[in-house]
N, CA, C and O of each residue as an XYZ file, in Angstrom:
760
protein
N     242.709    223.685    -57.561
C     242.045    222.942    -56.499
C     242.679    223.229    -55.134
O     241.969    223.364    -54.137
N     243.999    223.322    -55.085
C     244.671    223.541    -53.803
C     245.133    224.982    -53.620
O     245.475    225.384    -52.508
N     245.146    225.755    -54.684
C     245.630    227.127    -54.583
C     247.144    227.202    -54.536
O     247.695    228.231    -54.145
N     247.833    226.130    -54.929
C     249.290    226.080    -54.855
C     249.851    225.476    -56.132
O     249.211    224.644    -56.776
N     251.051    225.903    -56.488
C     251.753    225.334    -57.648
C     252.748    224.267    -57.230
O     253.450    223.712    -58.075
N     252.816    223.976    -55.959
C     253.804    223.021    -55.462
C     253.440    221.603    -55.903
O     252.404    221.067    -55.511
N     254.292    221.013    -56.709
C     254.003    219.712    -57.302
C     254.166    218.571    -56.307
O     253.642    217.479    -56.527
N     254.887    218.813    -55.215
C     255.132    217.735    -54.254
C     254.048    217.640    -53.192
O     254.046    216.685    -52.416
N     253.130    218.594    -53.130
C     252.035    218.527    -52.157
C     251.031    217.467    -52.581
O     250.830    217.260    -53.777
N     250.397    216.793    -51.631
C     249.379    215.809    -52.004
C     248.208    216.479    -52.721
O     247.505    217.305    -52.140
N     248.011    216.124    -53.961
C     246.940    216.690    -54.765
C     245.841    215.655    -54.937
O     245.869    214.593    -54.314
N     244.893    215.967    -55.769
C     243.798    215.041    -56.032
C     244.267    213.938    -56.969
O     245.202    214.142    -57.743
N     243.625    212.760    -56.910
C     244.024    211.658    -57.806
C     243.997    212.013    -59.300
O     244.899    211.590    -60.023
N     243.018    212.762    -59.790
C     243.077    213.108    -61.225
C     244.319    213.905    -61.604
O     244.848    213.753    -62.705
N     244.784    214.758    -60.688
C     245.972    215.554    -61.015
C     247.210    214.668    -61.112
O     248.080    214.919    -61.946
N     247.303    213.636    -60.273
C     248.450    212.740    -60.357
C     248.355    211.802    -61.548
O     249.377    211.393    -62.099
N     247.147    211.461    -61.948
C     246.989    210.674    -63.177
C     247.444    211.490    -64.374
O     248.155    210.982    -65.242
N     247.032    212.768    -64.425
C     247.475    213.645    -65.512
C     248.977    213.851    -65.485
O     249.621    213.859    -66.535
N     249.549    214.021    -64.286
C     250.998    214.193    -64.169
C     251.741    212.946    -64.651
O     252.741    213.052    -65.361
N     251.257    211.780    -64.270
C     251.887    210.526    -64.702
C     251.831    210.379    -66.220
O     252.827    210.021    -66.848
N     250.683    210.651    -66.801
C     250.541    210.522    -68.256
C     251.393    211.555    -68.996
O     251.986    211.246    -70.030
N     251.455    212.777    -68.471
C     252.266    213.814    -69.113
C     253.752    213.457    -69.066
O     254.465    213.615    -70.057
N     254.212    212.979    -67.915
C     255.623    212.592    -67.797
C     255.934    211.385    -68.665
O     257.001    211.319    -69.277
N     255.011    210.425    -68.726
C     255.224    209.244    -69.569
C     255.281    209.627    -71.038
O     256.078    209.074    -71.795
N     254.442    210.567    -71.444
C     254.459    210.999    -72.848
C     255.741    211.757    -73.160
O     256.338    211.552    -74.217
N     256.164    212.618    -72.268
C     257.395    213.391    -72.480
C     258.617    212.476    -72.567
O     259.519    212.701    -73.375
N     258.633    211.441    -71.719
C     259.760    210.514    -71.728
C     259.710    209.541    -72.899
O     260.747    209.048    -73.343
N     258.517    209.264    -73.396
C     258.376    208.272    -74.455
C     258.167    206.876    -73.901
O     258.549    205.893    -74.537
N     257.566    206.775    -72.726
C     257.267    205.467    -72.140
C     256.067    204.853    -72.849
O     255.123    205.556    -73.213
N     256.109    203.542    -73.042
C     254.977    202.842    -73.637
C     253.823    202.876    -72.637
O     254.080    202.788    -71.436
N     252.628    202.993    -73.045
C     252.045    202.985    -74.388
C     251.973    204.357    -75.044
O     251.281    204.506    -76.051
N     252.656    205.360    -74.517
C     252.642    206.709    -75.080
C     253.940    207.002    -75.828
O     254.404    208.142    -75.844
N     254.518    205.994    -76.438
C     255.851    206.082    -77.041
C     255.825    206.304    -78.552
O     256.881    206.519    -79.146
N     254.665    206.259    -79.188
C     254.587    206.207    -80.639
C     255.232    207.407    -81.341
O     255.670    207.281    -82.484
N     255.297    208.546    -80.693
C     255.867    209.726    -81.312
C     257.392    209.667    -81.382
O     257.987    210.229    -82.302
N     258.025    209.004    -80.435
C     259.482    209.087    -80.283
C     260.280    208.541    -81.472
O     261.139    209.265    -81.976
N     260.052    207.313    -81.953
C     260.864    206.831    -83.086
C     260.694    207.664    -84.350
O     261.662    207.887    -85.077
N     259.475    208.127    -84.619
C     259.240    208.904    -85.837
C     259.861    210.295    -85.752
O     260.418    210.787    -86.733
N     259.768    210.924    -84.596
C     260.358    212.256    -84.430
C     261.880    212.176    -84.507
O     262.514    213.012    -85.151
N     262.458    211.188    -83.861
C     263.916    211.055    -83.890
C     264.402    210.701    -85.291
O     265.436    211.205    -85.731
N     263.674    209.845    -85.993
C     264.072    209.493    -87.355
C     263.986    210.697    -88.284
O     264.806    210.832    -89.193
N     263.021    211.563    -88.074
C     262.850    212.720    -88.949
C     263.715    213.911    -88.599
O     263.682    214.914    -89.311
N     264.478    213.840    -87.543
C     265.308    214.968    -87.134
C     266.769    214.723    -87.490
O     267.146    213.640    -87.937
N     267.570    215.743    -87.284
C     269.006    215.592    -87.522
C     269.609    214.760    -86.389
O     268.975    214.541    -85.357
N     270.823    214.309    -86.595
C     271.483    213.482    -85.587
C     271.712    214.273    -84.294
O     271.589    213.716    -83.204
N     272.038    215.546    -84.402
C     272.258    216.370    -83.210
C     270.960    216.575    -82.440
O     270.951    216.504    -81.211
N     269.867    216.827    -83.150
C     268.569    216.987    -82.492
C     268.130    215.686    -81.837
O     267.590    215.696    -80.731
N     268.360    214.561    -82.519
C     268.029    213.261    -81.931
C     268.844    213.028    -80.660
O     268.335    212.482    -79.681
N     270.096    213.438    -80.679
C     270.955    213.324    -79.505
C     270.387    214.126    -78.334
O     270.358    213.641    -77.203
N     269.938    215.349    -78.603
C     269.375    216.197    -77.548
C     268.072    215.607    -77.022
O     267.840    215.616    -75.813
N     267.217    215.094    -77.907
C     265.930    214.521    -77.486
C     266.151    213.301    -76.602
O     265.437    213.119    -75.616
N     267.121    212.467    -76.936
C     267.323    211.233    -76.165
C     268.160    211.427    -74.904
O     268.238    210.515    -74.081
N     268.782    212.577    -74.732
C     269.594    212.784    -73.525
C     269.060    213.954    -72.693
O     268.426    213.745    -71.659
N     269.314    215.161    -73.138
C     269.000    216.364    -72.371
C     267.514    216.466    -72.042
O     267.158    216.902    -70.947
N     266.641    216.072    -72.970
C     265.198    216.191    -72.772
C     264.639    215.177    -71.785
O     263.456    215.244    -71.453
N     265.444    214.249    -71.312
C     264.987    213.256    -70.340
C     265.259    213.684    -68.904
O     264.705    213.098    -67.973
N     266.092    214.682    -68.708
C     266.510    215.066    -67.361
C     265.365    215.694    -66.567
O     265.145    215.314    -65.417
N     264.632    216.642    -67.149
C     263.551    217.327    -66.420
C     262.425    216.373    -66.019
O     262.023    216.387    -64.856
N     261.889    215.534    -66.938
C     260.829    214.627    -66.491
C     261.301    213.604    -65.459
O     260.551    213.243    -64.551
N     262.537    213.140    -65.597
C     263.039    212.183    -64.609
C     263.218    212.843    -63.245
O     263.010    212.192    -62.221
N     263.595    214.110    -63.208
C     263.707    214.800    -61.921
C     262.331    215.018    -61.303
O     262.191    214.956    -60.081
N     261.304    215.274    -62.130
C     259.946    215.392    -61.600
C     259.437    214.051    -61.064
O     258.751    214.007    -60.043
N     259.772    212.976    -61.746
C     259.411    211.644    -61.238
C     260.114    211.400    -59.916
O     259.515    210.874    -58.978
N     261.376    211.778    -59.836
C     262.145    211.615    -58.599
C     261.495    212.383    -57.446
O     261.417    211.877    -56.326
N     261.029    213.605    -57.723
C     260.440    214.433    -56.679
C     259.056    213.961    -56.239
O     258.704    214.082    -55.066
N     258.269    213.426    -57.173
C     256.873    213.112    -56.875
C     256.593    211.623    -56.766
O     255.427    211.231    -56.709
N     257.612    210.785    -56.735
C     257.396    209.335    -56.783
C     256.565    208.826    -55.614
O     255.841    207.841    -55.768
N     256.644    209.456    -54.467
C     255.870    208.995    -53.315
C     254.364    209.129    -53.540
O     253.582    208.394    -52.936
N     253.956    210.051    -54.396
C     252.536    210.281    -54.633
C     252.032    209.629    -55.921
O     250.822    209.547    -56.131
N     252.933    209.164    -56.783
C     252.519    208.558    -58.048
C     252.224    207.077    -57.842
O     252.658    206.472    -56.862
N     251.485    206.514    -58.772
C     251.069    205.119    -58.673
C     252.233    204.178    -59.022
O     252.766    204.211    -60.131
N     252.608    203.347    -58.054
C     253.693    202.391    -58.260
C     253.320    201.352    -59.307
O     254.138    201.011    -60.162
N     252.107    200.853    -59.248
C     251.705    199.807    -60.194
C     251.658    200.329    -61.623
O     251.978    199.592    -62.556
N     251.269    201.577    -61.812
C     251.244    202.158    -63.163
C     252.664    202.269    -63.699
O     252.917    201.945    -64.859
N     253.592    202.725    -62.863
C     254.976    202.846    -63.322
C     255.608    201.488    -63.585
O     256.385    201.343    -64.528
N     255.287    200.484    -62.763
C     255.804    199.143    -63.024
C     255.259    198.596    -64.337
O     255.998    197.986    -65.110
N     253.977    198.810    -64.595
C     253.370    198.343    -65.836
C     253.958    199.066    -67.051
O     254.293    198.432    -68.052
N     254.080    200.388    -66.959
C     254.665    201.144    -68.071
C     256.130    200.785    -68.272
O     256.605    200.744    -69.406
N     256.849    200.525    -67.188
C     258.247    200.135    -67.297
C     258.411    198.797    -67.988
O     259.262    198.642    -68.864
N     257.606    197.839    -67.597
C     257.660    196.518    -68.225
C     257.282    196.598    -69.694
O     257.951    196.014    -70.546
N     256.217    197.314    -69.986
C     255.768    197.458    -71.371
C     256.808    198.195    -72.220
O     257.042    197.828    -73.371
N     257.426    199.223    -71.659
C     258.452    199.979    -72.396
C     259.685    199.129    -72.666
O     260.264    199.206    -73.749
N     260.090    198.325    -71.697
C     261.252    197.459    -71.907
C     260.987    196.453    -73.021
O     261.863    196.187    -73.843
N     259.789    195.900    -73.046
C     259.429    194.947    -74.104
C     259.315    195.624    -75.463
O     259.849    195.124    -76.452
N     258.625    196.757    -75.517
C     258.444    197.472    -76.786
C     259.791    197.955    -77.319
O     260.066    197.832    -78.513
N     260.629    198.504    -76.441
C     261.940    198.992    -76.872
C     262.832    197.889    -77.396
O     263.527    198.065    -78.397
N     262.814    196.741    -76.713
C     263.635    195.616    -77.165
C     263.153    195.028    -78.476
O     263.948    194.789    -79.385
N     261.857    194.794    -78.574
C     261.313    194.201    -79.800
C     261.313    195.185    -80.965
O     261.540    194.797    -82.110
N     261.060    196.455    -80.673
C     261.000    197.453    -81.745
C     262.342    197.700    -82.407
O     262.404    197.978    -83.605
N     263.404    197.603    -81.644
C     264.723    197.869    -82.200
C     265.339    196.715    -82.952
O     266.367    196.888    -83.606
N     264.732    195.530    -82.878
C     265.342    194.358    -83.501
C     265.433    194.437    -85.020
O     266.450    194.049    -85.595
N     264.402    194.926    -85.668
C     264.347    194.882    -87.125
C     264.670    196.235    -87.763
O     264.228    196.502    -88.881
N     265.416    197.078    -87.091
C     265.724    198.412    -87.602
C     267.102    198.459    -88.251
O     268.036    197.796    -87.800
N     267.215    199.242    -89.301
C     268.516    199.477    -89.926
C     268.953    200.927    -89.774
O     270.127    201.242    -89.971
N     268.030    201.810    -89.427
C     268.344    203.228    -89.240
C     268.870    203.441    -87.818
O     268.227    203.048    -86.845
N     270.036    204.061    -87.710
C     270.659    204.211    -86.395
C     269.823    205.075    -85.451
O     269.784    204.814    -84.248
N     269.155    206.098    -85.981
C     268.348    206.950    -85.106
C     267.147    206.200    -84.545
O     266.784    206.395    -83.385
N     266.526    205.342    -85.355
C     265.398    204.554    -84.839
C     265.872    203.530    -83.814
O     265.183    203.271    -82.827
N     267.039    202.950    -84.044
C     267.597    202.019    -83.053
C     267.820    202.746    -81.732
O     267.517    202.207    -80.667
N     268.347    203.961    -81.796
C     268.579    204.725    -80.576
C     267.265    205.154    -79.922
O     267.196    205.264    -78.698
N     266.223    205.395    -80.719
C     264.917    205.740    -80.152
C     264.338    204.559    -79.382
O     263.847    204.724    -78.265
N     264.394    203.371    -79.974
C     263.891    202.192    -79.275
C     264.769    201.844    -78.074
O     264.276    201.322    -77.074
N     266.052    202.127    -78.169
C     266.937    201.941    -77.022
C     266.530    202.876    -75.887
O     266.539    202.485    -74.720
N     266.175    204.104    -76.232
C     265.722    205.068    -75.235
C     264.440    204.593    -74.564
O     264.297    204.707    -73.346
N     263.508    204.063    -75.349
C     262.253    203.547    -74.791
C     262.543    202.407    -73.816
O     261.978    202.362    -72.723
N     263.421    201.493    -74.212
C     263.746    200.351    -73.346
C     264.447    200.791    -72.067
O     264.104    200.321    -70.983
N     265.427    201.691    -72.181
C     266.149    202.133    -70.989
C     265.238    202.889    -70.029
O     265.338    202.727    -68.813
N     264.352    203.711    -70.576
C     263.440    204.440    -69.705
C     262.433    203.506    -69.055
O     261.913    203.796    -67.978
N     262.156    202.384    -69.711
C     261.319    201.369    -69.073
C     261.986    200.801    -67.830
O     261.343    200.622    -66.795
N     263.273    200.522    -67.939
C     264.019    200.032    -66.762
C     264.017    201.087    -65.663
O     263.872    200.760    -64.485
N     264.178    202.357    -66.046
C     264.195    203.424    -65.046
C     262.825    203.610    -64.401
O     262.736    203.848    -63.196
N     261.760    203.503    -65.190
C     260.413    203.625    -64.624
C     260.132    202.487    -63.658
O     259.444    202.673    -62.654
N     260.664    201.311    -63.958
C     260.452    200.152    -63.089
C     261.099    200.355    -61.722
O     260.502    200.018    -60.699
N     262.293    200.892    -61.697
C     263.015    201.034    -60.426
C     262.673    202.343    -59.712
O     263.023    202.511    -58.544
N     261.999    203.267    -60.390
C     261.744    204.589    -59.800
C     260.966    204.522    -58.499
O     261.214    205.319    -57.594
N     260.039    203.597    -58.386
C     259.238    203.528    -57.168
C     259.889    202.668    -56.085
O     259.422    202.652    -54.946
N     260.952    201.961    -56.425
C     261.561    201.034    -55.471
C     262.809    201.639    -54.833
O     262.908    201.724    -53.609
N     263.766    202.061    -55.671
C     265.007    202.657    -55.158
C     265.438    203.799    -56.068
O     265.899    203.574    -57.187
N     265.285    205.022    -55.578
C     265.597    206.179    -56.419
C     267.094    206.358    -56.646
O     267.484    206.969    -57.641
N     267.947    205.846    -55.759
C     269.383    205.997    -55.993
C     269.837    205.147    -57.186
O     270.753    205.541    -57.908
N     269.207    203.993    -57.397
C     269.523    203.198    -58.595
C     268.975    203.898    -59.832
O     269.575    203.826    -60.904
N     267.831    204.580    -59.687
C     267.279    205.363    -60.798
C     268.269    206.428    -61.250
O     268.503    206.590    -62.447
N     268.841    207.142    -60.318
C     269.797    208.212    -60.655
C     271.055    207.619    -61.297
O     271.555    208.149    -62.289
N     271.565    206.522    -60.732
C     272.744    205.882    -61.316
C     272.451    205.394    -62.735
O     273.268    205.569    -63.638
N     271.276    204.780    -62.925
C     270.882    204.281    -64.238
C     270.764    205.421    -65.240
O     271.207    205.292    -66.381
N     270.169    206.538    -64.823
C     270.030    207.695    -65.710
C     271.393    208.248    -66.108
O     271.612    208.573    -67.275
N     272.305    208.357    -65.154
C     273.638    208.880    -65.465
C     274.398    207.959    -66.421
O     275.024    208.428    -67.372
N     274.343    206.655    -66.168
C     275.029    205.712    -67.059
C     274.391    205.744    -68.449
O     275.100    205.707    -69.454
N     273.056    205.814    -68.512
C     272.362    205.905    -69.799
C     272.790    207.163    -70.559
O     273.057    207.102    -71.759
N     272.855    208.297    -69.865
C     273.245    209.553    -70.530
C     274.676    209.475    -71.061
O     274.947    209.942    -72.167
N     275.581    208.898    -70.298
C     276.974    208.777    -70.741
C     277.092    207.844    -71.944
O     277.768    208.167    -72.920
N     276.438    206.694    -71.873
C     276.520    205.729    -72.983
C     275.859    206.278    -74.250
O     276.403    206.136    -75.345
N     274.692    206.902    -74.104
C     273.999    207.454    -75.270
C     274.801    208.594    -75.881
O     274.851    208.731    -77.103
N     275.423    209.407    -75.047
C     276.271    210.485    -75.553
C     277.430    209.925    -76.367
O     277.724    210.436    -77.448
N     278.090    208.886    -75.870
C     279.228    208.329    -76.610
C     278.777    207.708    -77.937
O     279.474    207.836    -78.943
N     277.628    207.042    -77.948
C     277.137    206.445    -79.202
C     276.770    207.543    -80.194
O     277.160    207.475    -81.360
N     276.029    208.550    -79.749
C     275.622    209.606    -80.673
C     276.820    210.410    -81.183
O     276.868    210.767    -82.360
N     277.775    210.695    -80.317
C     278.955    211.423    -80.796
C     279.732    210.593    -81.820
O     280.256    211.138    -82.792
N     279.808    209.281    -81.605
C     280.462    208.412    -82.591
C     279.699    208.412    -83.905
O     280.307    208.461    -84.974
N     278.372    208.356    -83.838
C     277.554    208.376    -85.056
C     277.652    209.719    -85.774
O     277.673    209.767    -87.004
N     277.711    210.806    -85.009
C     277.824    212.139    -85.622
C     279.175    212.298    -86.301
O     279.252    212.801    -87.421
N     280.247    211.869    -85.626
C     281.589    211.994    -86.205
C     281.727    211.143    -87.460
O     282.313    211.581    -88.450
N     281.190    209.925    -87.420
C     281.325    209.029    -88.574
C     280.258    209.256    -89.641
O     280.311    208.642    -90.706
N     279.278    210.143    -89.361
C     278.186    210.440    -90.294
C     277.426    209.172    -90.689
O     277.063    208.996    -91.852
N     277.191    208.299    -89.723
C     276.507    207.028    -89.971
C     275.015    207.181    -89.709
O     274.592    207.437    -88.582
N     274.227    207.020    -90.762
C     272.769    207.100    -90.623
C     272.125    205.732    -90.631
O     270.997    205.575    -90.165
N     272.826    204.735    -91.155
C     272.309    203.367    -91.174
C     273.391    202.431    -90.644
O     274.550    202.816    -90.491
N     272.986    201.205    -90.372
C     273.956    200.196    -89.924
C     274.972    199.933    -91.032
O     276.143    199.678    -90.752
N     274.529    199.994    -92.287
C     275.439    199.801    -93.424
C     276.533    200.872    -93.443
O     277.676    200.591    -93.802
N     276.173    202.111    -93.051
C     277.165    203.194    -93.009
C     278.246    202.947    -91.962
O     279.392    203.358    -92.144
N     277.889    202.281    -90.873
C     278.880    202.050    -89.816
C     279.967    201.082    -90.250
O     281.052    201.073    -89.668
N     279.693    200.260    -91.273
C     280.716    199.316    -91.732
C     281.871    200.014    -92.441
O     282.967    199.460    -92.530
N     281.637    201.221    -92.944
C     282.711    201.930    -93.650
C     283.567    202.780    -92.713
O     284.558    203.359    -93.157
N     283.213    202.871    -91.434
C     284.015    203.701    -90.529
C     285.341    203.048    -90.157
O     286.253    203.725    -89.683
N     285.456    201.742    -90.369
C     286.712    201.064    -90.033
C     287.864    201.617    -90.857
O     288.975    201.753    -90.343
N     287.628    201.935    -92.111
C     288.696    202.466    -92.961
C     289.049    203.898    -92.573
O     290.198    204.311    -92.732
N     288.079    204.666    -92.066
C     288.347    206.047    -91.672
C     289.061    206.124    -90.326
O     290.047    206.845    -90.176
N     288.551    205.374    -89.349
C     289.131    205.418    -88.011
C     288.835    204.119    -87.269
O     287.727    203.925    -86.769
N     289.824    203.230    -87.197
C     289.601    201.980    -86.458
C     289.282    202.206    -84.980
O     288.499    201.456    -84.397
N     289.881    203.231    -84.369
C     289.622    203.521    -82.958
C     288.177    203.926    -82.740
O     287.541    203.467    -81.791
N     287.649    204.783    -83.610
C     286.259    205.207    -83.515
C     285.311    204.025    -83.678
O     284.283    203.950    -83.005
N     285.656    203.107    -84.570
C     284.828    201.924    -84.789
C     284.794    201.047    -83.540
O     283.735    200.535    -83.176
N     285.921    200.871    -82.892
C     285.981    200.061    -81.674
C     285.206    200.737    -80.545
O     284.486    200.075    -79.798
N     285.357    202.061    -80.422
C     284.610    202.799    -79.398
C     283.110    202.683    -79.651
O     282.335    202.473    -78.718
N     282.699    202.821    -80.917
C     281.290    202.711    -81.253
C     280.761    201.311    -80.957
O     279.659    201.164    -80.428
N     281.536    200.285    -81.292
C     281.128    198.904    -81.038
C     280.957    198.645    -79.546
O     279.944    198.088    -79.122
N     281.944    199.048    -78.750
C     281.862    198.835    -77.302
C     280.730    199.647    -76.674
O     280.065    199.177    -75.751
N     280.511    200.861    -77.170
C     279.421    201.690    -76.642
C     278.069    201.084    -76.965
O     277.177    201.068    -76.117
N     277.908    200.586    -78.181
C     276.633    199.961    -78.559
C     276.387    198.676    -77.771
O     275.263    198.416    -77.343
N     277.432    197.875    -77.576
C     277.272    196.653    -76.794
C     276.966    196.970    -75.323
O     276.184    196.270    -74.680
N     277.584    198.021    -74.807
C     277.303    198.432    -73.443
C     275.888    198.978    -73.323
O     275.197    198.705    -72.341
N     275.455    199.746    -74.314
C     274.093    200.274    -74.318
C     273.078    199.152    -74.404
O     271.975    199.269    -73.869
N     273.439    198.067    -75.071
C     272.561    196.905    -75.148
C     272.529    196.091    -73.869
O     271.650    195.244    -73.707
N     273.449    196.318    -72.969
C     273.449    195.630    -71.678
C     274.200    194.322    -71.672
O     273.847    193.410    -70.925
N     275.234    194.210    -72.494
C     276.026    192.980    -72.520
C     276.762    192.820    -71.183
O     277.371    193.776    -70.705
N     276.716    191.622    -70.569
C     277.167    191.456    -69.188
C     278.532    191.990    -68.779
O     278.585    192.593    -67.708
N     279.626    191.847    -69.487
C     280.842    192.376    -68.865
C     280.986    193.896    -68.976
O     281.930    194.461    -68.424
N     280.080    194.559    -69.667
C     280.229    195.991    -69.907
C     279.376    196.813    -68.935
O     278.549    196.269    -68.203
N     279.591    198.125    -68.943
C     278.972    199.039    -67.986
C     277.453    199.024    -68.044
O     276.811    199.127    -66.999
N     276.859    198.901    -69.212
C     275.409    198.955    -69.348
C     274.668    197.822    -68.670
O     273.458    197.908    -68.463
N     275.375    196.765    -68.324
C     274.736    195.645    -67.645
C     274.540    195.911    -66.159
O     273.621    195.359    -65.553
N     275.378    196.738    -65.565
C     275.353    196.973    -64.117
C     273.997    197.506    -63.642
O     273.449    196.952    -62.689
N     273.420    198.565    -64.262
C     272.120    199.037    -63.781
C     271.019    197.983    -63.918
O     270.170    197.855    -63.036
N     271.032    197.237    -65.007
C     270.008    196.210    -65.202
C     270.147    195.113    -64.160
O     269.151    194.589    -63.662
N     271.360    194.776    -63.840
C     271.610    193.760    -62.823
C     271.097    194.215    -61.463
O     270.446    193.456    -60.744
N     271.403    195.475    -61.119
C     270.948    196.011    -59.833
C     269.431    196.114    -59.781
O     268.832    195.860    -58.736
N     268.803    196.481    -60.886
C     267.349    196.566    -60.930
C     266.741    195.184    -60.751
O     265.761    195.029    -60.022
N     267.306    194.183    -61.404
C     266.785    192.824    -61.257
C     266.995    192.304    -59.833
O     266.175    191.539    -59.325
N     268.072    192.708    -59.200
C     268.323    192.301    -57.807
C     267.278    192.882    -56.861
O     266.857    192.219    -55.913
N     266.861    194.119    -57.118
C     265.861    194.764    -56.266
C     264.484    194.221    -56.551
O     263.512    194.647    -55.928
């Protein structure tokens, strides 16, 4: 339509609707999130780690670049829906990979919510999410824990690893005195 591949140029509304839906599907934002828990559950722990961390960087950078042209209300709605779906979906899970998938959906919901308001909080939130998710996945890979029941046996192997895993999971959940609460607090303030 424009004769250009430049994604930041003002394009037609259908192109931005398609871009928004494609980025939401790639990130696993609700209501396009249904593939994420099943794919992560069916993959190895290392592949799940890559999907929940490295694969989020490119779509988030595209959102960062094109946020001025994307629909704010759509991102707020998808962010709210993703936070709710991620929180409720992870409650009744015993498989660690599915818990991490729903955690990814919830965290990306928070990021989608703040993306149109303050991009510097978006970047900080993404970096903290990547660090926390990396520490949880590395702990799960080292301890070979595929279920919550498996994590109970890591205390005998390595008490330090168990404490690191516990603190990382609580921080990823957003417990107030830990690091994971800071981005949520800043988002709620904005």
